[in-house]
Tab-separated table of C-alpha atoms in Angstrom:
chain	number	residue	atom	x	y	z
A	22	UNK	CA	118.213	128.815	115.366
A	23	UNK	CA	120.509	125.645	114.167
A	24	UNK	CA	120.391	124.373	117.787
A	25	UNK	CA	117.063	124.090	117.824
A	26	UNK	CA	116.279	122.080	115.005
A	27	UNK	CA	117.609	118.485	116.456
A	28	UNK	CA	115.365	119.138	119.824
A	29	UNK	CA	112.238	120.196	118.345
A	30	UNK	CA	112.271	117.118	115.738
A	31	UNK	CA	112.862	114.905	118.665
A	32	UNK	CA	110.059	116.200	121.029
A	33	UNK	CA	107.952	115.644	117.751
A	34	UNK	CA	108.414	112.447	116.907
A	35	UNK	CA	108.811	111.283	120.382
A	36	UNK	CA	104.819	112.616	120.471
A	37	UNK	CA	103.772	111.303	117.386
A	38	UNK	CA	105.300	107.881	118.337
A	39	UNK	CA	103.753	107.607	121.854
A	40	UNK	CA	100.284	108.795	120.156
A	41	UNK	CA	100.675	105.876	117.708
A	42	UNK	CA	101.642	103.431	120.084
A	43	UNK	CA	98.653	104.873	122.234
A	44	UNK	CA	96.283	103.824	118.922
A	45	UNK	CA	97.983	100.593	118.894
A	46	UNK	CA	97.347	98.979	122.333
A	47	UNK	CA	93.656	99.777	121.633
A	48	UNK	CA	93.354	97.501	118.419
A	49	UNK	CA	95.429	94.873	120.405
A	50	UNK	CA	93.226	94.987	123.356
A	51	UNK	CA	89.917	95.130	121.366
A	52	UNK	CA	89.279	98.364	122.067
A	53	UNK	CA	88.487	99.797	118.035
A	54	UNK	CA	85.391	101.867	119.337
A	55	UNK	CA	88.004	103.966	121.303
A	56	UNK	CA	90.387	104.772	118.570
A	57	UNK	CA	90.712	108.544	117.739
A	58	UNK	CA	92.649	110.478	114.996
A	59	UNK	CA	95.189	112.725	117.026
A	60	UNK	CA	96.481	116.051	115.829
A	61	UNK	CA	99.224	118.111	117.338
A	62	UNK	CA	98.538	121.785	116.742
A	63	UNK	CA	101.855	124.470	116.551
A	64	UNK	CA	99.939	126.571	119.001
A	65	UNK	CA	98.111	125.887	122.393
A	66	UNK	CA	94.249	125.718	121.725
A	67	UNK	CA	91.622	128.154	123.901
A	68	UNK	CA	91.661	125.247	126.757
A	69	UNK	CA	96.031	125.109	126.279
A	70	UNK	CA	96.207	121.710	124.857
A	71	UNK	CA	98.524	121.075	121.772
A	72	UNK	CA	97.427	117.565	121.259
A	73	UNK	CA	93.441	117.517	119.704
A	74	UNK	CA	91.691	114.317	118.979
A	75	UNK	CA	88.342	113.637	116.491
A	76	UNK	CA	86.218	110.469	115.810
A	77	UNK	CA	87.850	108.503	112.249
A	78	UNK	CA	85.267	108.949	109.361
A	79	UNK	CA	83.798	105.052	108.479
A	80	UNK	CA	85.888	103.842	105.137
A	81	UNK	CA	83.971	105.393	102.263
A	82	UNK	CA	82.886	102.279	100.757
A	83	UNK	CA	82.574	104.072	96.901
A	84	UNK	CA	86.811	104.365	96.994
A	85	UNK	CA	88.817	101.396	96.159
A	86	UNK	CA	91.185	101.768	99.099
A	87	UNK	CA	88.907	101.985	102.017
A	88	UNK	CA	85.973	99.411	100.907
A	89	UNK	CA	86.493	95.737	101.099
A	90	UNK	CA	85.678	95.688	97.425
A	91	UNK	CA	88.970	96.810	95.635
A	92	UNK	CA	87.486	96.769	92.230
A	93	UNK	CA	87.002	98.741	88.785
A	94	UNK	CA	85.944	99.052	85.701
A	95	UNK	CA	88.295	100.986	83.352
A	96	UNK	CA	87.000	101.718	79.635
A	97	UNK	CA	89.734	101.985	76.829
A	98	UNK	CA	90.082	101.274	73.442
A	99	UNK	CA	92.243	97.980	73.576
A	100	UNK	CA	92.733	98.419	69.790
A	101	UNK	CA	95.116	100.876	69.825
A	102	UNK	CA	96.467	101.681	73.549
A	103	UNK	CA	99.710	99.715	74.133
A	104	UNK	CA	100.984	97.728	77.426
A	105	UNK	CA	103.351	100.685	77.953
A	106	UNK	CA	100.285	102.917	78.090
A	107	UNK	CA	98.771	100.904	80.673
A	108	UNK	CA	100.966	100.668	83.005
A	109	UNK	CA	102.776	104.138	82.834
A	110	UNK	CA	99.957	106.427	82.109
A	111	UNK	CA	96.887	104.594	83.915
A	112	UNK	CA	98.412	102.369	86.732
A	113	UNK	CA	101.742	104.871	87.764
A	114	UNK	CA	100.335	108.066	86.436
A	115	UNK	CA	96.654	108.095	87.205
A	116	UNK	CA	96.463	105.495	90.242
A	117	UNK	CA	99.618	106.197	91.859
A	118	UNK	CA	101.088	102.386	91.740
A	119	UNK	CA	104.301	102.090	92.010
A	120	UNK	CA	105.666	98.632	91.036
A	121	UNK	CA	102.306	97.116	89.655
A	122	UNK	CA	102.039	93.415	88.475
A	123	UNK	CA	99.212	92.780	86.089
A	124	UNK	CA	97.544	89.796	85.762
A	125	UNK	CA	94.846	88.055	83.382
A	126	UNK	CA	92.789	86.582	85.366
A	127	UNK	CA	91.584	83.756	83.557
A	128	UNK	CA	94.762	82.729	81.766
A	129	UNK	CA	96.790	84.073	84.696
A	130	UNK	CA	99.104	85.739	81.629
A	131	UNK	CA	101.357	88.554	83.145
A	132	UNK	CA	100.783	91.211	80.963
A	133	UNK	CA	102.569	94.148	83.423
A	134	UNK	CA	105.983	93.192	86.219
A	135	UNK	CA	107.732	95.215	88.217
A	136	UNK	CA	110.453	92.533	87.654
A	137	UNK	CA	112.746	95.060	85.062
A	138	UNK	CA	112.954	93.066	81.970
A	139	UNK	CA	110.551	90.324	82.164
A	140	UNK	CA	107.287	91.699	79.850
A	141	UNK	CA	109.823	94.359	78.279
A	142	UNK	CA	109.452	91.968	74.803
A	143	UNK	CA	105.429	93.031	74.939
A	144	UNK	CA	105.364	95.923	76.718
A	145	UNK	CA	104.714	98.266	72.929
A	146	UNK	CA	102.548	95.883	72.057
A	147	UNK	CA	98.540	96.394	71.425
A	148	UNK	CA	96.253	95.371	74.688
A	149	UNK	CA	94.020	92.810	72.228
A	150	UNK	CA	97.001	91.440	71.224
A	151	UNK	CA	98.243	90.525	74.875
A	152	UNK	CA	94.874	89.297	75.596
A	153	UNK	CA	93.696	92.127	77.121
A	154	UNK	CA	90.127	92.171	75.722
A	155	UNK	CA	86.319	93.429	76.466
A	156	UNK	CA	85.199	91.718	79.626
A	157	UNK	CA	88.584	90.297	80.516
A	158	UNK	CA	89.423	90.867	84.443
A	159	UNK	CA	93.330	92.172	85.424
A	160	UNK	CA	94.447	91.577	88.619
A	161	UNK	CA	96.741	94.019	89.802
A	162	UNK	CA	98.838	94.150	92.651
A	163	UNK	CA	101.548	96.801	94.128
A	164	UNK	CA	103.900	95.221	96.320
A	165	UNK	CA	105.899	98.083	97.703
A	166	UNK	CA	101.935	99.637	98.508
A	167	UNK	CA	100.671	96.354	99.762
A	168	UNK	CA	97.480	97.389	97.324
A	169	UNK	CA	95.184	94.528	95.559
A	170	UNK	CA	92.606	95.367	92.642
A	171	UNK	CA	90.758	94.232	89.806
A	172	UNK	CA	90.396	96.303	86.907
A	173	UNK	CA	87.351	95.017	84.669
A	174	UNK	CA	88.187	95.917	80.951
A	175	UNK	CA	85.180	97.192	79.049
A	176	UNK	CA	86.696	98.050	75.209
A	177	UNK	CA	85.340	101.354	73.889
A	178	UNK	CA	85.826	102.185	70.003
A	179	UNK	CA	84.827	106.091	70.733
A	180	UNK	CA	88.123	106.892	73.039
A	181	UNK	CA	90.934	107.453	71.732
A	182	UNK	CA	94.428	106.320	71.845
A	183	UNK	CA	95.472	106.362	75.806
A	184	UNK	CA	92.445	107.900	76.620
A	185	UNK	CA	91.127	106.145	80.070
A	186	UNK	CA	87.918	106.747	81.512
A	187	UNK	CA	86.952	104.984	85.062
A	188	UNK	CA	82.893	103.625	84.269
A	189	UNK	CA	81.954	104.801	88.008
A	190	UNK	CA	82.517	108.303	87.626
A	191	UNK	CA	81.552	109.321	83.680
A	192	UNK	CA	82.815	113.060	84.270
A	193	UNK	CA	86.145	111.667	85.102
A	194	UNK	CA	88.621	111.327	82.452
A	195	UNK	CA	92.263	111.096	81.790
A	196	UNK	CA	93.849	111.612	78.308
A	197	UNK	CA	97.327	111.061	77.000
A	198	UNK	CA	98.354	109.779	80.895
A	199	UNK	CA	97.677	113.556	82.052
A	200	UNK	CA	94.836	115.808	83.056
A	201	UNK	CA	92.162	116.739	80.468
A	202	UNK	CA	91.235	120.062	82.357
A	203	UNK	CA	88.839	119.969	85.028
A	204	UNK	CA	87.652	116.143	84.108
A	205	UNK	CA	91.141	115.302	84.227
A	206	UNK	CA	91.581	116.814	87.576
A	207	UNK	CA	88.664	115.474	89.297
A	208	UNK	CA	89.940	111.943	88.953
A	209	UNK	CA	92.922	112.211	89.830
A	210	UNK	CA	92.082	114.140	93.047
A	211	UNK	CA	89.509	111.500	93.851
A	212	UNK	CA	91.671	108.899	93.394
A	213	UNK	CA	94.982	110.895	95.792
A	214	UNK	CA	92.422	111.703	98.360
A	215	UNK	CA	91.373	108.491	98.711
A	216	UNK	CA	94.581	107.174	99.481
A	217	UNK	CA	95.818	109.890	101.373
A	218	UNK	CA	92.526	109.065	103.317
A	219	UNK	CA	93.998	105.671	104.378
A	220	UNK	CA	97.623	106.845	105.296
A	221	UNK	CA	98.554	106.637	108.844
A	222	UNK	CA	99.722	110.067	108.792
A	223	UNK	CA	98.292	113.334	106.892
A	224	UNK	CA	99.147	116.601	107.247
A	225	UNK	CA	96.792	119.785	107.636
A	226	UNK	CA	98.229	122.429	105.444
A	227	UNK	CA	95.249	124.977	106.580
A	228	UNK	CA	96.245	125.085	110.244
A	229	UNK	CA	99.916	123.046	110.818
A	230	UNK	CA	98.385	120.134	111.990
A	231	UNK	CA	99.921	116.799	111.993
A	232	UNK	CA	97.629	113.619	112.175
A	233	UNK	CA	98.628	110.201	113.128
């Protein structure tokens, strides 16, 4: 079975590259109403093809990936949740950046760098105190994700300590950085499957299907 496993990752990703070089030559030649999603199946299908193709969905223009407006409005209490909240439990552990700079923007402050060391001397410090106020706009951007987006700050006195709730979607909220329950769960899912949404490659768990 060990000799097998070098030749059957080769004929895969010599597939998967020719399918994406396929897609490619169609966006360089103009061609974007002919692009497809391509999927290779384990097995043969009924008319013996391994390779199935499917229209791409049109972005979904409510998630902050896909729509040209990459914008937010998180409500916190800036009273009492730190810069180390912020960035940790919202930005890393609810929206999945991974190196996030943060912004004012109308002071252009850096409150948040993925430069180690450079806001460490604020980073336990009290939003209001950083300027981070009600009404004040972040601009946040993730280098190693290539991702761009504002976060409007609306201040909230009824949540608590590190309690973030996104204004678009009131049944969605995240407490302590994790999961409250099923609230907890629905943003976070929201938010994954919109970026796994945009990745060049996904992966069907239901039938072994790879997508690129």
């Amino acid at each position: 079975m060990a000799g097998n496993i070098i030749p059957a990752i080769a004929t895969t990703n010599a597939i998967v590259a020719g399918m994406i070089v396929t897609e490619a030559l169609k966006v360089v030649f103009g061609a974007k109403n002919k692009l497809r999603n391509v999927f290779i199946k384990p097995k043969p299908n009924p008319r013996g093809k391994i390779l199935t193709e499917e229209v791409p969905s049109k972005p979904n223009q409510q998630c902050y990936v896909c729509s040209e407006r990459r914008e937010i409005t998180l409500k916190l209490n800036v009273k009492s949740t730190t810069v180390h909240s912020l960035e940790n439990k919202f930005l890393k552990g609810i929206l999945h950046m991974v190196a996030p700079d943060v912004m004012i923007s109308l002071t252009g402050n850096i409150v948040i760098s993925s430069e180690e060391g450079e806001t460490k001397a604020i980073s336990e410090r009290i939003l209001e105190k950083v300027g981070v106020i009600h009404g004040c706009i972040l601009e946040c951007d993730d280098f190693l994700q290539r991702l761009e987006l504002r976060i409007r700050i609306e201040h909230n006195n009824e949540l608590k300590t590190d309690e973030f709730l996104i204004a678009k979607d009131t049944d969605a909220t995240a407490i302590n950085g994790q999961e409250d329950g099923k609230q907890g769960n629905r943003i976070k899912r929201s938010l994954s499957e919109a970026i796994d949404e945009c990745s060049p490659i996904k992966i069907r768990k239901n039938d072994g299907e790879i997508n690129s």
